[in-house]
Amino acid sequence: MRTLAYLLIGIVFGITMFKSEAASWYRIYEMFQFDSFHMYGIIGTALALGIIITQVIKRFKVTSFFGERIVIPSKQKSFARYAFGGILFGLGWALAGACPGPMFTLVGAGFVPIIVVIIAALFGTFVYGLFKDKLPH
Amino acid sequence: MEWIYEPWPWYVSGAMIALVLFLLLMVGKNFGMSSNLRTMCTICGAGNKADFFKFDWKSQRWNLVVVVGAIIGGFIAHEFLTIDATVALNPKTVENLHTLGFENAGATYMPNELFGLSVFSDVKNLLLLVIGGFLVGFGARYAGGCTSGHAISGMSNLQLPSLIAVVGFFVGGLLMIHVLFPLLF
């Protein structure tokens, strides 16, 4: 039952990523050229509604569909990891034109070379794991 | 229902992403896609090489199911909900992309130069996909999240770290497009 819920949420997410064109390499390029409002509109709308949803859930201690307490973890305080990690992620996001959600959507849409990007992203994650303790966090 | 075959406008798309965030919170989970990459590394045995990958991956099974859904969603959207997969880019963007050598800018959903099968015989562009993917994987884990985990989940929870990460995403993206692209393409 719960597994089916996760699957359906994933399907809605995948359809949205494709139909919004947020999964299109071109839209990411256009966004960083500031040539279109499209991507900013998407992120802005999602964020505005997201803030309302998150704050209402926290303020009114809303419980989940299964009657459990909803836990929204805080991010660990730091500057270096978010700044350095963020910049490296941004470089890759603009080059590959895909972030870790749309990557998988594009597999379903039949763009075979995205599998190269996914394997490389797995390797990148693995290398981070190897050098984690040597990096400023 | 004709609209569903058209590209979705930004306000529909943004609202749908917020819906995904809402539904995940309401089933007791958090929206964040890049942590799946770590889970997949663990499943492949990365725990033997680094402690970072030593965790009970079954606790993240739900998120892998979301990934499977995202793949199926991409298939459904591409096969059944799209008649014309062109992207209505700003003509200025199209011109810029032509200058860089992307011939079908906007006439296809993805550039053939990078995402057509011909990339497998183009060493340079194939290498760029590898570098791009590597940076996404490395950077997302270093920053502790990606576009979904920081820009949507974290910022919705008013987390300063997420704001720093998102500013970083943009610094990196702008650097790539404006400084490195003219050298790479």
Tab-separated table of C-alpha atoms in Angstrom:
chain	number	residue	atom	x	y	z
A	1	MET	CA	0.000	0.000	0.000
A	2	ARG	CA	2.646	2.539	1.032
A	3	THR	CA	4.901	1.348	-1.753
A	4	LEU	CA	2.122	2.057	-4.235
A	5	ALA	CA	1.788	5.587	-2.818
A	6	TYR	CA	5.546	6.201	-3.293
A	7	LEU	CA	5.322	4.876	-6.838
A	8	LEU	CA	2.366	7.106	-7.736
A	9	ILE	CA	4.082	10.179	-6.247
A	10	GLY	CA	7.169	9.324	-8.316
A	11	ILE	CA	5.063	9.010	-11.474
A	12	VAL	CA	3.452	12.423	-10.866
A	13	PHE	CA	6.933	13.855	-10.285
A	14	GLY	CA	8.319	12.258	-13.459
A	15	ILE	CA	5.453	13.469	-15.640
A	16	THR	CA	5.812	16.953	-14.149
A	17	MET	CA	9.568	17.070	-14.792
A	18	PHE	CA	9.064	16.137	-18.450
A	19	LYS	CA	5.972	18.240	-19.186
A	20	SER	CA	7.342	21.318	-17.400
A	21	GLU	CA	10.453	21.030	-19.625
A	22	ALA	CA	12.549	21.300	-16.442
A	23	ALA	CA	14.145	18.066	-17.715
A	24	SER	CA	15.196	19.745	-20.972
A	25	TRP	CA	18.878	20.585	-21.235
A	26	TYR	CA	17.889	23.668	-23.251
A	27	ARG	CA	15.736	25.119	-20.473
A	28	ILE	CA	18.625	24.956	-18.007
A	29	TYR	CA	20.892	26.757	-20.468
A	30	GLU	CA	18.193	29.379	-21.098
A	31	MET	CA	17.734	29.870	-17.359
A	32	PHE	CA	21.423	30.594	-16.808
A	33	GLN	CA	21.309	33.006	-19.749
A	34	PHE	CA	18.412	34.829	-18.007
A	35	ASP	CA	16.561	34.629	-21.330
A	36	SER	CA	13.298	33.255	-19.976
A	37	PHE	CA	11.132	33.474	-16.877
A	38	HIS	CA	9.991	29.850	-17.293
A	39	MET	CA	12.380	28.056	-14.896
A	40	TYR	CA	12.287	30.902	-12.359
A	41	GLY	CA	8.492	30.756	-12.477
A	42	ILE	CA	8.535	27.009	-11.812
A	43	ILE	CA	10.963	27.189	-8.898
A	44	GLY	CA	9.301	30.352	-7.546
A	45	THR	CA	5.800	28.854	-7.584
A	46	ALA	CA	6.979	25.570	-6.066
A	47	LEU	CA	8.881	27.453	-3.377
A	48	ALA	CA	6.072	29.898	-2.509
A	49	LEU	CA	3.588	27.040	-2.111
A	50	GLY	CA	6.256	24.874	-0.458
A	51	ILE	CA	6.892	27.489	2.241
A	52	ILE	CA	3.157	27.719	3.001
A	53	ILE	CA	2.787	23.902	3.081
A	54	THR	CA	5.859	23.363	5.265
A	55	GLN	CA	5.082	26.172	7.700
A	56	VAL	CA	1.422	25.137	8.080
A	57	ILE	CA	2.450	21.524	8.728
A	58	LYS	CA	4.963	22.666	11.372
A	59	ARG	CA	2.790	25.317	13.017
A	60	PHE	CA	-0.331	23.173	13.316
A	61	LYS	CA	1.564	19.933	13.998
A	62	VAL	CA	-0.258	18.234	11.114
A	63	THR	CA	0.049	14.444	11.222
A	64	SER	CA	0.696	12.286	8.179
A	65	PHE	CA	-1.928	10.295	6.260
A	66	PHE	CA	-0.920	7.402	8.509
A	67	GLY	CA	-1.428	9.419	11.692
A	68	GLU	CA	2.299	9.763	12.414
A	69	ARG	CA	4.190	12.895	13.432
A	70	ILE	CA	5.773	14.666	10.443
A	71	VAL	CA	9.496	15.247	10.989
A	72	ILE	CA	11.221	17.821	8.805
A	73	PRO	CA	14.937	17.684	9.656
A	74	SER	CA	17.004	20.874	9.856
A	75	LYS	CA	20.160	21.113	7.759
A	76	GLN	CA	23.472	20.941	9.577
A	77	LYS	CA	25.001	24.411	10.131
A	78	SER	CA	27.999	25.111	7.942
A	79	PHE	CA	29.163	27.377	5.154
A	80	ALA	CA	31.982	25.603	3.332
A	81	ARG	CA	30.174	22.423	2.351
A	82	TYR	CA	27.144	24.277	0.983
A	83	ALA	CA	29.179	26.877	-0.905
A	84	PHE	CA	31.791	24.492	-2.388
A	85	GLY	CA	29.394	21.608	-2.902
A	86	GLY	CA	26.810	23.952	-4.365
A	87	ILE	CA	29.224	25.464	-6.884
A	88	LEU	CA	30.433	22.021	-8.029
A	89	PHE	CA	26.840	20.861	-8.358
A	90	GLY	CA	25.937	23.993	-10.349
A	91	LEU	CA	28.824	23.424	-12.770
A	92	GLY	CA	27.591	19.894	-13.419
A	93	TRP	CA	23.923	20.880	-13.556
A	94	ALA	CA	24.593	23.405	-16.323
A	95	LEU	CA	26.871	21.064	-18.275
A	96	ALA	CA	24.793	17.875	-18.118
A	97	GLY	CA	21.573	19.905	-18.052
A	98	ALA	CA	20.031	17.509	-15.579
A	99	CYS	CA	19.762	17.234	-11.825
A	100	PRO	CA	19.269	13.972	-9.907
A	101	GLY	CA	15.466	13.846	-10.399
A	102	PRO	CA	15.048	14.636	-14.115
A	103	MET	CA	18.002	12.342	-14.872
A	104	PHE	CA	15.770	9.360	-14.216
A	105	THR	CA	12.795	10.891	-16.000
A	106	LEU	CA	14.951	11.170	-19.118
A	107	VAL	CA	15.747	7.445	-18.948
A	108	GLY	CA	12.022	6.739	-19.135
A	109	ALA	CA	11.654	9.217	-21.990
A	110	GLY	CA	14.187	7.146	-23.930
A	111	PHE	CA	17.304	9.347	-24.041
A	112	VAL	CA	19.897	6.571	-23.781
A	113	PRO	CA	23.034	8.762	-23.231
A	114	ILE	CA	21.602	10.069	-19.945
A	115	ILE	CA	22.634	6.676	-18.539
A	116	VAL	CA	26.248	7.833	-18.962
A	117	VAL	CA	25.415	10.885	-16.840
A	118	ILE	CA	23.789	8.711	-14.159
A	119	ILE	CA	26.747	6.311	-13.958
A	120	ALA	CA	29.120	9.278	-13.739
A	121	ALA	CA	26.935	10.815	-10.996
A	122	LEU	CA	27.095	7.533	-9.059
A	123	PHE	CA	30.871	7.576	-9.436
A	124	GLY	CA	30.954	11.218	-8.281
A	125	THR	CA	28.941	10.280	-5.198
A	126	PHE	CA	31.302	7.364	-4.552
A	127	VAL	CA	34.403	9.570	-4.837
A	128	TYR	CA	32.826	12.072	-2.427
A	129	GLY	CA	32.321	9.214	0.022
A	130	LEU	CA	36.003	8.261	-0.275
A	131	PHE	CA	37.325	11.780	0.365
A	132	LYS	CA	34.595	13.078	2.655
A	133	ASP	CA	36.840	13.348	5.713
A	134	LYS	CA	39.515	15.274	3.835
A	135	LEU	CA	37.141	17.964	2.546
A	136	PRO	CA	36.204	21.156	4.462
A	137	HIS	CA	32.646	20.805	5.765
B	1	MET	CA	-7.943	18.059	-21.814
B	2	GLU	CA	-6.013	19.297	-24.875
B	3	TRP	CA	-3.727	21.370	-22.622
B	4	ILE	CA	-2.163	18.251	-21.160
B	5	TYR	CA	-0.439	17.556	-24.495
B	6	GLU	CA	1.083	21.039	-24.568
B	7	PRO	CA	4.131	21.933	-22.478
B	8	TRP	CA	2.818	22.833	-19.024
B	9	PRO	CA	3.024	26.515	-18.054
B	10	TRP	CA	5.327	27.431	-15.182
B	11	TYR	CA	2.542	27.989	-12.657
B	12	VAL	CA	1.047	24.525	-13.274
B	13	SER	CA	4.497	22.923	-13.159
B	14	GLY	CA	5.490	24.740	-9.960
B	15	ALA	CA	2.198	23.828	-8.285
B	16	MET	CA	2.683	20.166	-9.266
B	17	ILE	CA	6.168	20.149	-7.681
B	18	ALA	CA	4.665	21.638	-4.505
B	19	LEU	CA	2.044	18.857	-4.641
B	20	VAL	CA	4.830	16.253	-4.770
B	21	LEU	CA	6.511	17.909	-1.759
B	22	PHE	CA	3.162	17.935	0.087
B	23	LEU	CA	2.345	14.301	-0.678
B	24	LEU	CA	5.802	13.100	0.386
B	25	LEU	CA	5.532	14.995	3.683
B	26	MET	CA	2.057	13.566	4.212
B	27	VAL	CA	3.301	9.996	3.791
B	28	GLY	CA	6.000	10.792	6.335
B	29	LYS	CA	8.935	11.263	3.948
B	30	ASN	CA	11.076	14.145	2.696
B	31	PHE	CA	11.547	15.314	-0.888
B	32	GLY	CA	15.182	14.846	-1.985
B	33	MET	CA	16.338	12.922	-5.030
B	34	SER	CA	20.132	12.958	-4.857
B	35	SER	CA	20.336	10.804	-1.723
B	36	ASN	CA	19.257	7.940	-3.991
B	37	LEU	CA	22.689	8.073	-5.609
B	38	ARG	CA	24.270	7.311	-2.233
B	39	THR	CA	21.789	4.476	-1.641
B	40	MET	CA	22.640	2.990	-5.048
B	41	CYS	CA	26.368	3.167	-4.224
B	42	THR	CA	25.686	1.292	-0.986
B	43	ILE	CA	23.695	-1.390	-2.821
B	44	CYS	CA	26.659	-1.786	-5.208
B	45	GLY	CA	28.912	-2.515	-2.231
B	46	ALA	CA	30.561	0.896	-1.689
B	47	GLY	CA	30.343	0.271	2.061
B	48	ASN	CA	33.460	-1.892	1.735
B	49	LYS	CA	35.455	1.158	0.625
B	50	ALA	CA	34.087	4.010	2.732
B	51	ASP	CA	32.109	4.323	5.965
B	52	PHE	CA	29.927	6.969	4.327
B	53	PHE	CA	28.153	4.150	2.518
B	54	LYS	CA	27.710	1.930	5.577
B	55	PHE	CA	24.039	2.377	6.414
B	56	ASP	CA	20.875	0.342	6.197
B	57	TRP	CA	19.888	1.076	2.609
B	58	LYS	CA	16.524	-0.593	3.104
B	59	SER	CA	15.470	2.475	5.116
B	60	GLN	CA	15.758	4.355	1.810
B	61	ARG	CA	13.867	1.800	-0.237
B	62	TRP	CA	10.844	4.140	-0.444
B	63	ASN	CA	12.939	6.767	-2.251
B	64	LEU	CA	14.136	4.199	-4.793
B	65	VAL	CA	10.469	3.450	-5.472
B	66	VAL	CA	9.992	7.188	-6.129
B	67	VAL	CA	12.870	6.942	-8.632
B	68	VAL	CA	11.171	4.043	-10.401
B	69	GLY	CA	8.044	6.204	-10.523
B	70	ALA	CA	10.042	9.113	-11.988
B	71	ILE	CA	11.286	6.794	-14.759
B	72	ILE	CA	7.767	5.521	-15.499
B	73	GLY	CA	6.488	9.116	-15.380
B	74	GLY	CA	9.073	10.136	-17.982
B	75	PHE	CA	7.965	7.250	-20.195
B	76	ILE	CA	4.250	8.122	-19.840
B	77	ALA	CA	4.845	11.836	-20.472
B	78	HIS	CA	6.997	11.179	-23.532
B	79	GLU	CA	4.900	8.376	-25.059
B	80	PHE	CA	1.337	9.384	-24.262
B	81	LEU	CA	1.193	13.010	-23.163
B	82	THR	CA	3.384	14.724	-25.741
B	83	ILE	CA	2.646	15.215	-29.427
B	84	ASP	CA	5.254	17.843	-30.190
B	85	ALA	CA	8.384	17.688	-28.028
B	86	THR	CA	9.905	20.953	-29.243
B	87	VAL	CA	10.877	23.543	-26.638
B	88	ALA	CA	9.732	27.142	-27.211
B	89	LEU	CA	13.017	28.804	-26.297
B	90	ASN	CA	13.751	32.515	-26.460
B	91	PRO	CA	15.037	33.190	-30.029
B	92	LYS	CA	18.108	34.790	-28.425
B	93	THR	CA	18.887	31.499	-26.652
B	94	VAL	CA	18.463	29.611	-29.931
B	95	GLU	CA	20.874	31.984	-31.658
B	96	ASN	CA	23.437	31.607	-28.868
B	97	LEU	CA	23.157	27.829	-29.075
B	98	HIS	CA	23.595	27.902	-32.874
B	99	THR	CA	26.797	29.874	-32.373
B	100	LEU	CA	28.019	27.169	-29.967
B	101	GLY	CA	27.221	24.516	-32.586
B	102	PHE	CA	23.907	23.137	-31.304
B	103	GLU	CA	22.057	22.859	-34.597
B	104	ASN	CA	18.578	21.815	-33.458
B	105	ALA	CA	18.280	24.150	-30.466
B	106	GLY	CA	14.640	24.062	-29.346
B	107	ALA	CA	13.514	21.915	-32.304
B	108	THR	CA	14.150	18.843	-30.146
B	109	TYR	CA	13.646	18.243	-26.411
B	110	MET	CA	17.356	17.543	-25.892
B	111	PRO	CA	20.372	18.480	-28.050
B	112	ASN	CA	21.295	15.638	-30.406
B	113	GLU	CA	24.953	16.570	-30.039
B	114	LEU	CA	24.870	15.407	-26.387
B	115	PHE	CA	21.828	13.138	-26.054
B	116	GLY	CA	21.496	11.539	-29.483
B	117	LEU	CA	23.035	8.089	-29.978
B	118	SER	CA	25.773	9.724	-32.085
B	119	VAL	CA	27.369	10.932	-28.843
B	120	PHE	CA	28.791	7.414	-28.389
B	121	SER	CA	31.123	8.074	-31.321
B	122	ASP	CA	31.971	11.606	-30.189
B	123	VAL	CA	34.689	11.284	-27.554
B	124	LYS	CA	34.651	14.937	-26.548
B	125	ASN	CA	30.902	15.253	-25.945
B	126	LEU	CA	30.781	11.863	-24.245
B	127	LEU	CA	33.526	13.046	-21.900
B	128	LEU	CA	31.523	16.217	-21.171
B	129	LEU	CA	28.533	14.071	-20.124
B	130	VAL	CA	30.818	12.109	-17.808
B	131	ILE	CA	32.299	15.271	-16.263
B	132	GLY	CA	28.849	16.857	-15.894
B	133	GLY	CA	27.414	13.767	-14.237
B	134	PHE	CA	30.422	13.410	-11.946
B	135	LEU	CA	30.109	17.016	-10.741
B	136	VAL	CA	26.372	16.595	-10.141
B	137	GLY	CA	26.939	13.469	-8.030
B	138	PHE	CA	29.958	14.773	-6.138
B	139	GLY	CA	28.538	18.274	-5.642
B	140	ALA	CA	25.091	17.127	-4.535
B	141	ARG	CA	26.493	14.887	-1.821
B	142	TYR	CA	29.087	17.461	-0.713
B	143	ALA	CA	26.327	20.092	-0.472
B	144	GLY	CA	24.022	17.560	1.193
B	145	GLY	CA	21.267	17.929	-1.382
B	146	CYS	CA	20.316	19.013	-4.877
B	147	THR	CA	17.588	21.077	-6.483
B	148	SER	CA	14.802	19.112	-4.769
B	149	GLY	CA	16.448	18.719	-1.367
B	150	HIS	CA	17.771	22.278	-1.041
B	151	ALA	CA	15.957	24.592	-3.494
B	152	ILE	CA	12.524	23.127	-2.745
B	153	SER	CA	12.533	21.148	0.550
B	154	GLY	CA	15.222	23.060	2.421
B	155	MET	CA	14.224	26.563	1.341
B	156	SER	CA	10.545	25.761	2.065
B	157	ASN	CA	11.732	24.949	5.585
B	158	LEU	CA	13.525	28.347	5.624
B	159	GLN	CA	16.963	26.777	6.058
B	160	LEU	CA	19.894	29.176	5.634
B	161	PRO	CA	22.207	26.297	4.558
B	162	SER	CA	19.863	25.595	1.670
B	163	LEU	CA	19.983	29.222	0.575
B	164	ILE	CA	23.798	29.089	0.591
B	165	ALA	CA	23.669	25.889	-1.467
B	166	VAL	CA	21.224	27.364	-4.000
B	167	VAL	CA	23.374	30.484	-4.410
B	168	GLY	CA	26.263	28.045	-4.990
B	169	PHE	CA	24.232	26.173	-7.644
B	170	PHE	CA	23.759	29.454	-9.481
B	171	VAL	CA	27.365	30.593	-9.154
B	172	GLY	CA	28.458	27.246	-10.606
B	173	GLY	CA	25.833	27.283	-13.348
B	174	LEU	CA	26.602	30.836	-14.437
B	175	LEU	CA	30.323	30.074	-14.452
B	176	MET	CA	29.744	27.036	-16.659
B	177	ILE	CA	27.435	28.734	-19.182
B	178	HIS	CA	29.125	32.111	-19.429
B	179	VAL	CA	32.793	31.300	-18.908
B	180	LEU	CA	33.348	27.622	-19.715
B	181	PHE	CA	30.810	26.949	-22.501
B	182	PRO	CA	32.570	29.231	-25.028
B	183	LEU	CA	35.764	27.238	-24.341
B	184	LEU	CA	34.117	23.808	-24.373
B	185	PHE	CA	31.844	24.102	-27.416
